[in-house]
Short mmCIF file of C-alpha atoms in Angstrom, two decimals:
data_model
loop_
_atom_site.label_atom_id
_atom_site.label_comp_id
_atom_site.label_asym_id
_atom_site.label_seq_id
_atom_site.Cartn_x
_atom_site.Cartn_y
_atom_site.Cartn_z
CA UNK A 549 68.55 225.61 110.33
CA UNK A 550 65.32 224.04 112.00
CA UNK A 551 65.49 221.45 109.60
CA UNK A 552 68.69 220.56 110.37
CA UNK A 553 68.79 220.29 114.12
CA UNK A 554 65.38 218.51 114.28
CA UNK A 555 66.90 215.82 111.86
CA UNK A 556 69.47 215.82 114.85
CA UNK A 557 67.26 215.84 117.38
CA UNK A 558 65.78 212.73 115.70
CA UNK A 559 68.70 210.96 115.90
CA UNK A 560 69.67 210.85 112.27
CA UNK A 561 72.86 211.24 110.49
CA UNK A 562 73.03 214.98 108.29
CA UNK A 563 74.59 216.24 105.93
CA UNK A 564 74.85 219.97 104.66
CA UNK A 565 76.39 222.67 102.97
CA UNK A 566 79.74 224.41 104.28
CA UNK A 567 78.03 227.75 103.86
CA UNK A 568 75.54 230.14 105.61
CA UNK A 569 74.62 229.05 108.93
CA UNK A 570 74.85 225.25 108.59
CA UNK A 571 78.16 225.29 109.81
CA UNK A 572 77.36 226.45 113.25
CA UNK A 573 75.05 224.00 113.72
CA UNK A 574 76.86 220.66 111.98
CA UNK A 575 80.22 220.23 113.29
CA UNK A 576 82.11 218.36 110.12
CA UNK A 577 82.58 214.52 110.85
CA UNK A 578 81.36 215.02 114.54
CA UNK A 579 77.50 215.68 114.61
CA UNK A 580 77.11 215.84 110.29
CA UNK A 581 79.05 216.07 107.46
CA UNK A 582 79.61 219.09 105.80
CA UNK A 583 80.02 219.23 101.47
CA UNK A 584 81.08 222.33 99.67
CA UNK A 585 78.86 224.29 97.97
CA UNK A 586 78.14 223.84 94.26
CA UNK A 587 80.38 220.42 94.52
CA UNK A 588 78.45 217.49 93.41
CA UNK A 589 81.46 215.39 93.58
CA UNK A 590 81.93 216.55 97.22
CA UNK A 591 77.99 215.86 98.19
CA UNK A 592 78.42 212.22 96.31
CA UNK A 593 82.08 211.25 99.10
CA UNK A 594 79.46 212.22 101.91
CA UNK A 595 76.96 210.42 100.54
CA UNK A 596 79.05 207.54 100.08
CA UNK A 597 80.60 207.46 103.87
CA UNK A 598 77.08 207.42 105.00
CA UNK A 599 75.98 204.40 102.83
CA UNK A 600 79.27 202.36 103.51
CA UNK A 601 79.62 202.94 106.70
CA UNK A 602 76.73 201.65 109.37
CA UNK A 603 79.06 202.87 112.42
CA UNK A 604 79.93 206.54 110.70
CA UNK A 605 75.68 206.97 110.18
CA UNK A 606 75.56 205.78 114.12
CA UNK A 607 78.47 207.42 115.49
CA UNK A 608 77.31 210.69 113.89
CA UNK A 609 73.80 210.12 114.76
CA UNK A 610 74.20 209.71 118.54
CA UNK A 611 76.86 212.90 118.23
CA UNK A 612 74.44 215.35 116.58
CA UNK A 613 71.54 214.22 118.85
CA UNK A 614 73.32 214.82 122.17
CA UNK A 615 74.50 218.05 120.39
CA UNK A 616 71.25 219.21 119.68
CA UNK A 617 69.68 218.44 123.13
CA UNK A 618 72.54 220.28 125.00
CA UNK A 619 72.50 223.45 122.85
CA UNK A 620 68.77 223.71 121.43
CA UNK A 621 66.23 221.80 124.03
CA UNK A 622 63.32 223.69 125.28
CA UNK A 623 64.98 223.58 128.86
CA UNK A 624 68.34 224.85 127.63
CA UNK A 625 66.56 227.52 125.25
CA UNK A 626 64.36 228.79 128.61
CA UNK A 627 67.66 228.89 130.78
CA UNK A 628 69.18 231.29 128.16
CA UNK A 629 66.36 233.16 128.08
CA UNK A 630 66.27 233.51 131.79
CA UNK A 631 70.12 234.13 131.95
CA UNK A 632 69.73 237.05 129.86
CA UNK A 633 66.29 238.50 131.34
CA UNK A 634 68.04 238.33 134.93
#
């Protein structure tokens, strides 16, 4: 999971598996894509958007990184902490 959201935090396009937590974090063809597990064929399409596609690598870029500075920035991550402490 840390991986993931600094790679969005970083402003970069991502791409993960539709299992465990990763879907929580990557919301499919908004902030990431998401391939099914075990599905190489699936992985390869996502793959391919990414390399085709210079606006779907941006769009998705600038998505997850706003994503990941609303929900998981040090400020928002001491507010929720202070929420539930008060």
């Amino acid at each position: 999971g840390m991986v993931t959201r600094e790679a969005m935090a970083s402003s970069l396009p991502v791409i993960g598996t539709n299992s465990g937590g990763t879907p929580e974090i990557i919301e499919d063809n908004k902030t990431g894509l998401l391939f099914e597990p075990e599905n190489a064929p699936d992985l390869v399409e996502k793959l391919k958007i990414l390399l085709d596609s210079k606006e779907k690598r941006e769009e998705l870029a600038q998505a997850a990184n706003k994503d990941a500075l609303d929900k998981y920035s040090y400020k928002t991550q001491v507010s929720n902490l202070n929420s539930v402490l008060n």
